[in-house]
Coordinates of C-alpha atoms and ligand atoms in Angstrom, one line a residue:
X1 CA -15.0 181.6 2.3
X2 CA -18.7 182.2 0.4
X3 CA -20.1 185.3 -1.6
X4 CA -22.4 187.6 -0.4
X5 CA -24.4 190.3 -2.4
X6 CA -27.2 193.0 -1.2
X7 CA -28.6 195.6 -3.4
X8 CA -31.2 198.7 -2.6
X9 CA -33.0 200.5 -4.9
X10 CA -36.1 202.2 -5.9
X11 CA -39.2 202.3 -3.6
X12 CA -41.1 200.8 -7.0
X13 CA -41.0 197.2 -5.9
X14 CA -39.0 195.4 -9.4
X15 CA -37.5 192.5 -10.0
X16 CA -34.5 194.5 -10.1
X17 CA -33.1 193.6 -6.8
X18 CA -33.3 190.1 -7.7
X19 CA -31.7 190.3 -11.0
X20 CA -29.0 192.0 -9.6
X21 CA -28.1 189.9 -6.7
X22 CA -28.6 186.7 -9.2
X23 CA -26.3 188.5 -11.1
X24 CA -23.7 188.8 -8.8
X25 CA -23.7 185.3 -7.0
X26 CA -23.1 184.4 -10.6
X27 CA -19.8 186.3 -10.3
X28 CA -19.0 185.4 -6.8
X29 CA -20.0 181.9 -7.3
X30 CA -16.1 181.0 -7.7
X31 CA -16.3 181.5 -3.7
X32 CA -18.2 178.7 -3.0
X33 CA -21.0 176.7 -4.6
X34 CA -21.9 174.1 -1.8
X35 CA -25.7 176.2 -2.0
X36 CA -27.1 179.6 -3.1
X37 CA -30.1 181.8 -1.9
X38 CA -31.8 184.9 -1.5
X39 CA -33.8 187.0 0.1
X40 CA -36.1 189.9 -0.9
X41 CA -38.4 192.9 0.8
X42 CA -41.5 192.8 -0.4
X43 CA -44.6 195.0 0.2
X44 CA -46.0 191.6 1.4
X45 CA -43.1 191.0 4.0
X46 CA -39.7 189.1 3.5
X47 CA -39.4 186.8 0.9
X48 CA -36.7 184.4 0.4
X49 CA -35.6 181.0 -0.9
X50 CA -32.3 178.7 -1.1
X51 CA -31.3 175.5 -2.4
X52 CA -28.0 173.2 -2.1
X53 CA -25.8 172.4 -5.0
X54 CA -24.7 175.6 -7.4
X55 CA -26.6 178.5 -8.0
X56 CA -28.4 176.5 -11.3
X57 CA -30.6 174.9 -8.4
X58 CA -31.6 178.2 -6.9
X59 CA -32.4 179.9 -10.2
X60 CA -34.6 177.0 -11.5
X61 CA -36.2 176.5 -8.3
X62 CA -36.9 180.5 -9.0
X63 CA -38.0 179.8 -12.1
X64 CA -40.7 177.9 -11.4
X65 CA -41.6 179.7 -8.0
X66 CA -41.1 183.2 -8.5
X67 CA -40.5 185.9 -6.1
X68 CA -42.9 188.9 -5.8
X69 CA -40.8 192.0 -6.8
X70 CA -38.9 193.9 -4.5
X71 CA -37.1 197.0 -3.0
X72 CA -34.0 195.3 -1.5
X73 CA -32.6 191.8 -1.6
X74 CA -29.5 189.8 -0.3
X75 CA -28.1 186.7 -1.6
X76 CA -25.4 184.2 -0.7
X77 CA -23.2 181.4 -2.0
X78 CA -21.9 179.2 0.2
X79 CA -18.6 177.6 0.8
X80 CA -20.1 174.8 3.6
X81 CA -17.8 174.9 7.2
X82 CA -20.6 174.4 10.0
X83 CA -23.3 172.4 8.9
X84 CA -23.3 170.0 5.8
X85 CA -24.3 171.4 2.2
X86 CA -28.1 170.9 2.6
X87 CA -31.0 173.2 2.0
X88 CA -31.5 174.0 5.8
X89 CA -27.9 175.4 6.5
X90 CA -28.4 177.3 3.0
X91 CA -28.5 181.1 3.9
X92 CA -30.2 182.9 4.3
X93 CA -31.0 182.3 7.8
X94 CA -34.5 183.7 8.9
X95 CA -35.5 184.8 12.2
X96 CA -38.4 183.0 14.1
X97 CA -40.9 185.7 13.2
X98 CA -39.5 185.8 9.7
X99 CA -39.0 189.4 9.4
X100 CA -35.3 189.4 9.4
X101 CA -32.8 187.7 6.9
X102 CA -28.8 187.2 7.6
X103 CA -26.3 186.0 5.0
X104 CA -22.7 185.6 6.5
X105 CA -19.2 184.8 5.6
X106 CA -17.0 183.2 7.6
X107 CA -16.7 181.3 11.2
X108 CA -18.1 182.1 14.7
X109 CA -15.9 180.8 16.7
X110 CA -18.3 181.3 19.8
X111 CA -21.3 180.0 18.5
X112 CA -21.7 177.3 20.3
X113 CA -22.3 179.0 23.4
X114 CA -24.5 182.0 21.8
X115 CA -26.9 179.0 20.4
X116 CA -26.9 177.5 23.8
X117 CA -27.9 181.0 25.6
X118 CA -30.8 181.4 22.9
X119 CA -32.1 177.8 22.9
X120 CA -32.6 178.3 26.7
X121 CA -34.3 181.4 25.9
X122 CA -36.7 179.3 23.9
X123 CA -35.7 180.3 20.6
X124 CA -36.0 177.9 17.8
X125 CA -33.0 176.8 15.6
X126 CA -33.7 175.3 12.0
X127 CA -29.9 174.6 11.4
X128 CA -26.8 173.2 11.9
X129 CA -24.9 176.6 10.6
X130 CA -23.1 178.8 13.2
X131 CA -24.7 181.9 11.1
X132 CA -28.3 181.3 12.3
X133 CA -27.4 182.8 15.7
X134 CA -26.3 185.9 14.0
X135 CA -29.9 186.2 12.6
X136 CA -31.7 185.6 15.7
X137 CA -29.6 187.9 18.1
X138 CA -29.6 191.3 15.3
X139 CA -33.4 189.8 14.7
X140 CA -33.8 190.3 18.9
X141 CA -31.8 193.6 19.1
X142 CA -33.6 194.7 16.2
X143 CA -37.3 193.9 18.6
X144 CA -35.2 196.0 21.3
X145 CA -33.9 199.1 19.3
X146 CA -35.8 199.5 16.3
X147 CA -32.9 200.1 14.6
X148 CA -31.0 197.7 12.3
X149 CA -27.6 199.3 12.5
X150 CA -27.5 199.5 16.1
X151 CA -29.0 195.8 15.9
X152 CA -25.8 195.0 13.7
X153 CA -23.4 197.0 15.7
X154 CA -24.6 195.4 18.9
X155 CA -24.4 191.8 17.6
X156 CA -20.9 192.5 16.1
X157 CA -19.3 193.4 19.4
X158 CA -20.6 189.5 20.9
X159 CA -19.3 187.7 18.1
X160 CA -15.9 186.1 18.0
X161 CA -13.8 184.8 14.7
X162 CA -14.6 185.8 11.2
X163 CA -17.3 187.0 9.7
X164 CA -19.5 189.3 7.1
X165 CA -22.7 189.6 7.6
X166 CA -25.5 191.4 5.8
X167 CA -29.0 192.0 7.1
X168 CA -32.3 193.1 5.7
X169 CA -36.1 193.6 7.3
X170 CA -39.2 193.5 6.3
X171 CA -40.0 196.7 7.8
X172 CA -37.1 198.6 6.0
X173 CA -37.9 198.2 2.6
X174 CA -35.3 200.2 1.2
X175 CA -31.9 199.1 4.0
X176 CA -29.4 197.1 4.0
X177 CA -27.1 196.7 6.5
X178 CA -23.4 194.9 6.6
X179 CA -20.9 194.6 9.3
X180 CA -17.5 193.2 8.6
X181 CA -14.3 191.6 10.8
X182 CA -11.5 189.6 9.2
X183 CA -13.8 188.9 6.0
X184 CA -14.0 191.2 2.5
X185 CA -17.1 193.5 2.3
X186 CA -17.2 196.7 0.1
X187 CA -19.5 198.7 -1.1
X188 CA -20.4 200.0 -4.5
X189 CA -22.1 203.5 -5.0
X190 CA -24.5 203.5 -7.5
X191 CA -27.0 206.3 -9.0
X192 CA -30.2 206.1 -6.8
X193 CA -29.6 202.3 -5.8
X194 CA -26.2 200.8 -3.7
X195 CA -24.6 197.9 -3.5
X196 CA -22.6 195.5 -1.4
X197 CA -20.4 192.5 -1.9
X198 CA -17.5 190.2 -0.8
X199 CA -15.8 191.8 -3.8
X200 CA -16.5 194.2 -6.8
X201 CA -17.0 191.6 -9.2
X202 CA -20.6 191.3 -7.3
X203 CA -21.8 195.0 -8.9
X204 CA -19.3 195.8 -11.2
X205 CA -21.5 195.9 -14.7
X206 CA -23.5 198.7 -12.5
X207 CA -21.4 200.7 -10.5
X208 CA -17.5 201.3 -10.9
X209 CA -17.7 203.7 -7.7
X210 CA -16.6 201.6 -4.6
X211 CA -16.0 201.7 -0.9
X212 CA -13.8 200.4 1.1
X213 CA -15.0 198.9 4.7
X214 CA -12.3 198.9 7.2
X215 CA -12.2 196.1 10.1
X216 CA -14.7 195.9 12.8
X217 CA -17.3 198.5 10.6
X218 CA -20.7 198.0 10.4
X219 CA -22.1 200.3 7.0
X220 CA -26.1 200.7 6.3
X221 CA -27.0 201.4 2.8
X222 CA -30.4 202.9 1.0
X223 CA -30.9 203.7 -2.2
X224 CA -28.8 207.4 -1.5
X225 CA -26.8 206.8 1.3
X226 CA -23.8 204.7 2.6
X227 CA -24.1 205.0 6.3
X228 CA -20.5 203.3 8.1
X229 CA -19.7 203.4 11.7
X230 CA -17.0 201.2 14.1
X231 CA -18.4 199.3 16.5
X232 CA -18.0 201.9 19.1
X233 CA -20.8 204.0 17.1
X234 CA -18.4 206.7 16.1
X235 CA -18.9 207.6 13.1
X236 CA -16.2 206.5 9.9
X237 CA -15.4 208.3 6.5
X238 CA -14.4 205.2 4.2
X239 CA -11.9 205.1 1.5
X240 CA -13.5 205.8 -2.1
X241 CA -11.8 204.7 -5.5
X242 CA -12.5 203.6 -9.1
X243 CA -12.2 200.1 -10.2
X244 CA -10.0 200.2 -13.0
X245 CA -11.3 197.3 -14.8
X246 CA -14.7 196.8 -16.4
X247 CA -17.3 193.8 -16.4
X248 CA -15.9 192.2 -19.4
X249 CA -12.7 191.3 -17.5
X250 CA -15.4 189.1 -15.4
X251 CA -17.0 187.7 -17.9
X252 CA -16.0 184.3 -20.2
X253 CA -15.6 186.5 -23.2
X254 CA -15.8 183.7 -26.0
X255 CA -14.1 181.3 -24.2
X256 CA -15.9 177.9 -22.5
X257 CA -14.7 178.5 -19.3
X258 CA -13.3 181.3 -17.2
X259 CA -10.0 178.4 -16.6
X260 CA -9.7 178.9 -20.5
X261 CA -10.0 182.2 -20.5
X262 CA -7.7 183.2 -17.6
X263 CA -4.9 180.8 -19.3
X264 CA -5.9 183.2 -22.0
X265 CA -5.3 186.3 -20.0
X266 CA -1.6 185.5 -19.5
X267 CA 0.5 187.8 -21.6
X268 CA -2.2 190.9 -20.6
X269 CA -1.8 189.7 -17.1
X270 CA 2.1 190.2 -17.3
X271 CA 2.2 192.9 -19.1
X272 CA -0.6 195.1 -17.2
X273 CA 1.7 194.0 -13.7
X274 CA 5.2 195.3 -15.2
X275 CA 3.2 198.7 -16.4
X276 CA 4.5 201.9 -15.4
X277 CA 7.1 200.9 -12.8
X278 CA 9.8 202.9 -13.3
X279 CA 10.0 206.7 -12.8
X280 CA 11.6 208.9 -15.3
X281 CA 15.0 208.1 -14.2
X282 CA 14.6 204.4 -14.5
X283 CA 14.2 203.8 -11.0
X284 CA 11.4 201.0 -9.9
X285 CA 8.6 202.0 -7.8
X286 CA 6.5 199.8 -5.7
X287 CA 2.9 201.0 -5.4
X288 CA 1.8 201.5 -2.2
X289 CA 5.4 201.7 0.1
X290 CA 4.9 202.7 4.0
X291 CA 8.3 200.9 4.5
X292 CA 11.4 203.7 5.4
X293 CA 14.3 202.9 2.8
X294 CA 16.3 202.5 5.0
X295 CA 14.8 199.6 6.8
X296 CA 14.9 198.0 3.4
X297 CA 18.3 198.6 3.1
X298 CA 18.9 197.0 6.4
X299 CA 16.8 193.6 5.1
X300 CA 19.2 190.6 6.2
X301 CA 16.4 187.8 5.6
X302 CA 13.1 187.9 3.5
X303 CA 10.4 185.1 4.2
X304 CA 7.8 184.8 1.8
X305 CA 4.3 183.7 3.5
X306 CA 1.5 181.9 1.0
X307 CA -0.7 179.3 0.4
X308 CA -1.3 177.0 -2.6
X309 CA -0.3 178.6 -6.1
X310 CA 1.1 181.4 -4.4
X311 CA 3.4 179.7 -2.3
X312 CA 4.9 178.1 -5.5
X313 CA 5.5 181.8 -6.8
X314 CA 7.1 182.6 -4.3
X315 CA 9.5 179.3 -4.6
X316 CA 10.1 181.0 -8.1
X317 CA 11.0 184.0 -6.5
X318 CA 13.6 182.9 -4.1
X319 CA 15.9 181.8 -6.7
X320 CA 15.9 185.4 -8.9
X321 CA 15.8 187.5 -5.1
X322 CA 18.5 185.9 -3.8
X323 CA 20.7 185.3 -6.7
X324 CA 20.0 189.1 -7.6
X325 CA 20.3 191.0 -4.1
X326 CA 22.4 188.4 -2.1
X327 CA 19.5 188.2 0.6
X328 CA 18.4 185.4 2.1
X329 CA 15.0 184.3 1.2
X330 CA 13.0 181.6 3.0
X331 CA 9.3 180.3 1.7
X332 CA 7.0 179.3 4.3
X333 CA 3.5 178.4 3.5
X334 CA 1.4 180.7 5.4
X335 CA 0.0 178.3 8.2
X336 CA 3.2 176.6 9.0
X337 CA 5.2 180.1 9.8
X338 CA 2.2 181.1 12.0
X339 CA 2.7 178.4 14.2
X340 CA 6.3 177.6 14.1
X341 CA 8.3 179.8 16.3
X342 CA 9.8 181.2 13.4
X343 CA 13.1 183.5 13.9
X344 CA 12.2 187.1 12.8
X345 CA 13.5 190.5 13.8
X346 CA 12.8 194.1 12.9
X347 CA 15.2 193.4 9.9
X348 CA 12.8 190.5 8.1
X349 CA 11.1 191.2 5.5
X350 CA 8.0 189.0 5.4
X351 CA 6.7 189.3 1.9
X352 CA 3.0 187.8 1.5
X353 CA 1.8 186.4 -2.0
X354 CA -2.1 186.1 -2.0
X355 CA -4.4 186.9 -5.1
X356 CA -7.5 187.3 -3.1
X357 CA -5.7 189.3 -0.1
X358 CA -8.2 187.7 1.9
X359 CA -6.3 183.9 2.5
X360 CA -7.2 183.7 6.3
X361 CA -3.9 181.3 6.9
X362 CA -1.7 184.4 5.7
X363 CA -3.4 186.9 6.7
X364 CA -2.9 185.4 10.2
X365 CA 1.0 185.0 9.2
X366 CA 1.1 188.9 8.0
X367 CA -0.4 189.9 11.6
X368 CA 2.0 187.4 13.6
X369 CA 4.7 188.8 11.7
X370 CA 4.1 192.4 12.4
X371 CA 3.5 191.4 15.8
X372 CA 7.2 190.3 16.0
X373 CA 8.2 193.6 14.6
X374 CA 8.5 193.0 11.2
X375 CA 7.8 194.9 8.2
X376 CA 5.0 193.6 5.6
X377 CA 5.0 193.7 1.8
X378 CA 2.4 192.3 0.5
X379 CA 2.0 190.9 -3.2
X380 CA -1.8 191.1 -3.7
X381 CA -4.4 191.1 -7.0
X382 CA -7.4 192.5 -5.1
X383 CA -7.2 196.4 -4.2
X384 CA -7.7 197.1 -0.7
X385 CA -8.1 193.5 -0.1
X386 CA -7.4 192.9 4.1
X387 CA -4.0 191.7 3.6
X388 CA -3.2 194.9 1.6
X389 CA -4.7 197.1 4.5
X390 CA -3.0 195.5 6.9
X391 CA 0.8 195.2 5.4
X392 CA 3.5 198.0 5.3
X393 CA 3.9 197.9 1.6
X394 CA 2.0 197.0 -1.2
X395 CA 3.0 195.5 -4.3
X396 CA -0.5 195.3 -6.6
X397 CA -0.4 192.6 -9.5
X398 CA -3.0 193.7 -12.0
X399 CA -4.1 190.1 -13.5
X400 CA -7.7 191.2 -13.6
X401 CA -10.6 189.6 -11.7
X402 CA -9.4 185.8 -11.0
X403 CA -12.3 183.8 -11.2
X404 CA -11.9 180.0 -11.9
X405 CA -10.6 178.4 -8.7
X406 CA -7.9 176.9 -9.3
X407 CA -5.1 180.4 -10.0
X408 CA -3.3 180.5 -13.5
X409 CA -2.8 183.9 -14.4
X410 CA -2.2 185.6 -10.7
X411 CA 0.4 182.5 -10.4
X412 CA 2.4 184.6 -13.4
X413 CA 1.6 187.6 -12.4
X414 CA 2.9 187.5 -8.4
X415 CA 5.8 185.6 -10.3
X416 CA 6.3 189.1 -12.2
X417 CA 5.5 191.5 -9.0
X418 CA 8.1 188.9 -7.4
X419 CA 10.7 190.1 -9.9
X420 CA 10.0 193.6 -9.4
X421 CA 10.7 193.0 -5.6
X422 CA 13.9 192.0 -6.1
X423 CA 14.8 194.0 -8.9
X424 CA 13.8 197.2 -6.8
X425 CA 15.4 196.0 -3.7
X426 CA 18.9 195.0 -5.7
X427 CA 18.4 198.8 -7.0
X428 CA 17.9 199.6 -3.5
X429 CA 20.6 198.5 -2.0
X430 CA 23.1 198.9 -4.7
X431 CA 23.3 195.1 -6.0
X432 CA 22.3 196.1 -9.2
X433 CA 23.1 199.1 -11.9
X434 CA 20.0 200.6 -13.5
X435 CA 20.9 199.7 -16.4
X436 CA 21.5 195.9 -15.3
X437 CA 18.1 196.6 -14.0
X438 CA 17.0 198.0 -17.5
X439 CA 17.7 194.5 -19.1
X440 CA 16.2 192.1 -16.9
X441 CA 12.9 194.0 -17.2
X442 CA 13.5 194.3 -20.8
X443 CA 13.7 190.2 -20.3
X444 CA 10.2 190.5 -18.8
X445 CA 8.7 192.8 -21.1
X446 CA 9.0 189.5 -23.7
X447 CA 7.2 187.6 -21.9
X448 CA 3.6 188.3 -22.5
X449 CA 4.7 187.9 -26.5
X450 CA 6.6 184.4 -25.7
X451 CA 3.5 183.2 -23.3
X452 CA 0.9 184.1 -26.1
X453 CA 3.2 182.0 -29.2
X454 CA 2.8 179.3 -26.6
X455 CA -1.4 179.6 -26.5
X456 CA -1.5 179.8 -30.3
X457 CA 0.5 176.7 -30.7
X458 CA -1.3 175.1 -28.2
X459 CA -2.9 172.0 -29.7
X460 CA -0.8 169.6 -29.7
X461 CA -0.9 169.6 -25.8
X462 CA -4.5 169.7 -26.2
X463 CA -4.5 166.4 -28.4
X464 CA -1.9 164.6 -25.9
X465 CA -4.0 165.9 -22.5
X466 CA -7.0 164.4 -24.6
X467 CA -5.6 161.1 -25.3
X468 CA -4.6 160.5 -21.7
X469 CA -8.0 161.2 -19.6
X470 CA -8.1 157.5 -18.0
X471 CA -4.3 158.5 -16.6
X472 CA -4.6 157.7 -12.9
X473 CA -1.6 158.8 -11.4
X474 CA 1.4 161.8 -13.3
X475 CA 4.9 162.9 -11.9
X476 CA 6.3 166.4 -12.8
X477 CA 10.1 166.7 -12.5
X478 CA 12.2 170.1 -12.4
X479 CA 15.3 171.5 -11.4
X480 CA 16.6 174.7 -9.8
X481 CA 13.1 177.3 -10.9
X482 CA 11.9 174.0 -12.7
X483 CA 11.2 172.4 -9.7
X484 CA 8.5 174.8 -8.3
X485 CA 7.2 174.5 -12.0
X486 CA 6.6 170.9 -11.6
X487 CA 5.0 171.1 -8.0
X488 CA 2.6 173.9 -9.3
X489 CA 2.3 171.5 -12.9
X490 CA 0.9 168.6 -10.1
X491 CA -1.2 170.9 -8.5
X492 CA -2.9 172.1 -11.6
X493 CA -3.6 168.7 -12.7
X494 CA -5.0 167.2 -9.2
X495 CA -7.3 170.2 -8.8
X496 CA -8.5 170.4 -12.0
X497 CA -8.4 166.4 -13.0
X498 CA -8.9 164.9 -9.8
X499 CA -5.4 162.7 -10.5
X500 CA -3.1 162.1 -8.4
X501 CA -0.1 164.1 -9.4
X502 CA 3.7 164.8 -7.5
X503 CA 6.0 167.3 -8.7
X504 CA 9.5 166.5 -7.5
X505 CA 12.6 168.1 -7.6
X506 CA 14.6 166.2 -10.3
X507 CA 17.8 165.4 -8.1
X508 CA 15.2 163.8 -5.7
X509 CA 14.5 161.5 -8.3
X510 CA 16.9 158.5 -7.3
X511 CA 16.2 159.1 -3.5
X512 CA 13.2 157.7 -3.4
X513 CA 10.6 158.4 -6.1
X514 CA 12.0 156.7 -8.8
X515 CA 11.1 153.6 -7.3
X516 CA 7.2 154.9 -8.5
X517 CA 8.4 154.3 -11.9
X518 CA 6.8 151.0 -13.7
X519 CA 5.8 150.2 -17.0
X520 CA 4.0 153.1 -18.7
X521 CA 4.1 156.1 -16.2
X522 CA 3.8 159.2 -17.4
X523 CA 6.3 161.7 -16.4
X524 CA 6.7 165.8 -17.4
X525 CA 10.0 166.7 -17.2
X526 CA 11.0 170.4 -17.1
X527 CA 13.4 170.7 -18.9
X528 CA 16.3 173.8 -17.9
X529 CA 17.8 176.0 -21.1
X530 CA 20.7 174.1 -22.8
X531 CA 22.4 177.3 -22.0
X532 CA 23.0 176.2 -18.3
X533 CA 24.4 172.8 -19.6
X534 CA 25.4 172.0 -15.5
X535 CA 21.2 172.1 -15.1
X536 CA 20.5 170.5 -18.5
X537 CA 22.7 168.0 -18.7
X538 CA 21.3 166.3 -15.5
X539 CA 18.1 166.8 -16.5
X540 CA 18.5 165.4 -19.7
X541 CA 20.1 162.3 -17.8
X542 CA 17.1 162.3 -15.6
X543 CA 14.8 162.0 -18.9
X544 CA 17.1 158.7 -19.5
X545 CA 17.2 156.9 -16.6
X546 CA 13.2 157.4 -15.8
X547 CA 12.7 156.3 -19.8
X548 CA 15.0 153.5 -18.9
X549 CA 12.8 152.0 -16.5
X550 CA 10.0 152.2 -18.6
X551 CA 8.0 155.8 -17.9
X552 CA 6.6 157.5 -20.6
X553 CA 8.2 160.9 -21.0
X554 CA 6.5 164.4 -21.7
X555 CA 9.0 166.9 -21.6
X556 CA 8.8 170.6 -21.4
X557 CA 12.1 172.1 -23.6
X558 CA 13.1 175.1 -25.1
X559 CA 13.0 175.7 -28.8
X560 CA 15.9 174.5 -30.6
X561 CA 16.9 172.0 -27.6
X562 CA 17.5 168.7 -29.4
X563 CA 19.5 166.9 -26.6
X564 CA 16.0 165.9 -25.6
X565 CA 15.0 164.4 -28.5
X566 CA 16.1 160.9 -28.4
X567 CA 14.5 160.3 -25.0
X568 CA 11.2 162.1 -25.2
X569 CA 8.1 160.8 -25.9
X570 CA 6.3 163.9 -26.4
X571 CA 7.7 167.6 -26.5
X572 CA 6.1 170.7 -25.7
X573 CA 7.9 173.2 -27.1
X574 CA 8.7 177.0 -25.3
X575 CA 10.2 179.6 -26.4
X576 CA 14.2 180.4 -25.5
X577 CA 14.2 182.6 -22.2
X578 CA 17.0 183.2 -19.5
X579 CA 16.9 180.8 -17.0
X580 CA 15.1 183.1 -14.7
X581 CA 12.3 183.7 -17.0
X582 CA 11.4 180.2 -17.8
X583 CA 8.8 179.3 -15.0
X584 CA 7.0 182.6 -16.5
X585 CA 6.5 180.1 -19.8
X586 CA 7.1 176.5 -18.8
X587 CA 4.5 176.1 -16.6
X588 CA 1.8 177.4 -19.4
X589 CA 1.8 173.9 -21.2
X590 CA 1.0 172.6 -17.4
X591 CA -1.7 174.5 -17.0
X592 CA -3.2 174.1 -20.5
X593 CA -2.8 170.3 -20.4
X594 CA -4.9 169.8 -16.9
X595 CA -7.3 172.1 -17.9
X596 CA -8.0 170.2 -21.3
X597 CA -7.5 166.9 -19.5
X598 CA -10.2 167.8 -17.0
X599 CA -12.2 168.4 -19.8
X600 CA -12.0 166.0 -21.3
X601 CA -13.3 163.9 -18.3
X602 CA -16.3 166.3 -18.8
X603 CA -15.0 167.4 -15.2
X604 CA -15.8 171.8 -14.6
X605 CA -12.2 173.3 -14.5
X606 CA -13.8 176.3 -12.7
X607 CA -15.5 175.0 -9.6
X608 CA -13.7 171.8 -9.1
X609 CA -15.0 169.5 -6.5
X610 CA -14.3 170.5 -2.7
X611 CA -12.4 173.7 -3.4
X612 CA -12.7 177.5 -3.4
X613 CA -11.4 180.5 -4.3
X614 CA -10.6 182.3 -0.7
X615 CA -9.9 180.1 2.0
X616 CA -11.3 182.6 4.6
X617 CA -11.1 180.1 7.2
X618 CA -7.9 178.3 8.8
Ligands
G6P1 C1 -6.7 178.5 -3.0 C2 -6.6 178.6 -4.6 C3 -5.6 178.2 -5.2 C4 -5.0 179.7 -4.5 C5 -4.9 179.5 -2.6 C6 -4.4 180.9 -2.5 O1 -6.6 177.1 -2.8 O2 -7.9 177.7 -4.5 O3 -6.1 178.7 -6.2 O4 -3.7 179.5 -4.8 O5 -6.1 179.4 -2.5 O6 -5.0 181.5 -2.8 P1 -4.8 183.7 -2.5 O7 -5.8 184.6 -2.6 O8 -4.0 183.2 -1.1 O9 -3.6 183.6 -3.5

């Protein structure tokens, strides 16, 4: 995963390169926080600093030992793969002569043989990383060619695996060269200065003009130019676009944590994802549809591929899409889909759901599906990301940048987008009339205000969460669309509060999980609406069953649902909504609960231990 930043600016050395790079790293730290480092091109040659641990360790070190003014710089925040999170393994990696510094996001799969080759040639290694081979290889190629772009091109063709590489050289005061394959890299066009980053948040406070790089491309930036070539050396014209959100959406905006802010961003995330989806006839439209309508009409199966929270959004979507479109929907973890001999054909529509658009398992599942002849539609939050580019069609969620590692607002936006897809297919295939679709869109349109009501009345949830900070195990039960919500609630508690938590289908209770119920065991129950009595009554019975065995019952129930009252130790109320809309509400108290409990334990809810925001390795 890792976050990378590059900057070139005016000829007069200044502190700007370091300031820009450190600001970018702060915004990208969600991608990894095992170590951080910077390298600057200064009048006296390269200067660099790196520290294991979070970015503050590096900034503290820089305050004690400042680096000289510079004209260009690169910076890296690491999620460790090869080699532990030590100072030595932190990026940048520097060539033996100290003249070239390089940073990397991804995994170089053939690094062992390359390292052996370099070591046999007497190149000394200072770290255990796969990255260091690239630093030495680019330095050697530069010594031979005197051209950093050409050196990077030559090395890129020798590397297997996934990489974004950025390099600077002491003899090139105003140049940064990057290369990418399977890992993200975007370029920011400034005025007399240019930028690179793992995503646009790295430079969004300086420019909104961005360029999207394709696979296997090499980019060279100077203050006044951006040049892109492919690995054959052909010139490429990258697509330019303007980022439609501003820097304020990538900062905490008055909240103590990104997690808290993003939970509060949810009404807007849903509203923005719904915006502008219908044409003047009331017909739904997708963003980038490169699939023939006749192909979509003939789809006989949908397979959702995703990881983590995005997969739970897919589980929710299954209920709606099957109900509206009468198409069978399978939901599969992307890594399991790829290595299973899944039955797919040209009539299978694979739907990839991903916030980042960079999750390696999901990307590989997309490629695998396309190789089998299936069409892939991606539901993605990050514009121009790899999965968006490689899919046949894209439906963007407009949740804005999600910075906290554990996903919240992306989940609501993903469910919303999946529902739009379901309604789109229902319209196209004639399963629903336009006025029926308009009715569902109205129900979706009412969600932001209902989420806001939950957020405005969350004191009780927070109070209970603080009270429960010593809890060691929590169970979550849900039925129908409440089942994936239960699993997502459990995931949030694991990720944020490091508490053992499991989500079960309420109907499974008597087939095993009930054995876990001992005196005082907290059990969350996600209750269906009483307007679906066949679901509701069964869950109310489940509440009684666990309570009778000593559980402490924490019940999520609609306003006005009095049937749960006799059996609930605690009730968290949510506004009333039709069954398929309820997941968008039911999950919110569970997010708030996990966030508050983790904060009460003194944990870092934005950057939980061992996790990373974008899992760009398999
Ligand atoms: C990581 C994150 C999760 C996220 C998952 C999928 O595990 O910590 O919050 O749900 O990746 O990410 P994606 O970007 O593909 O939605």
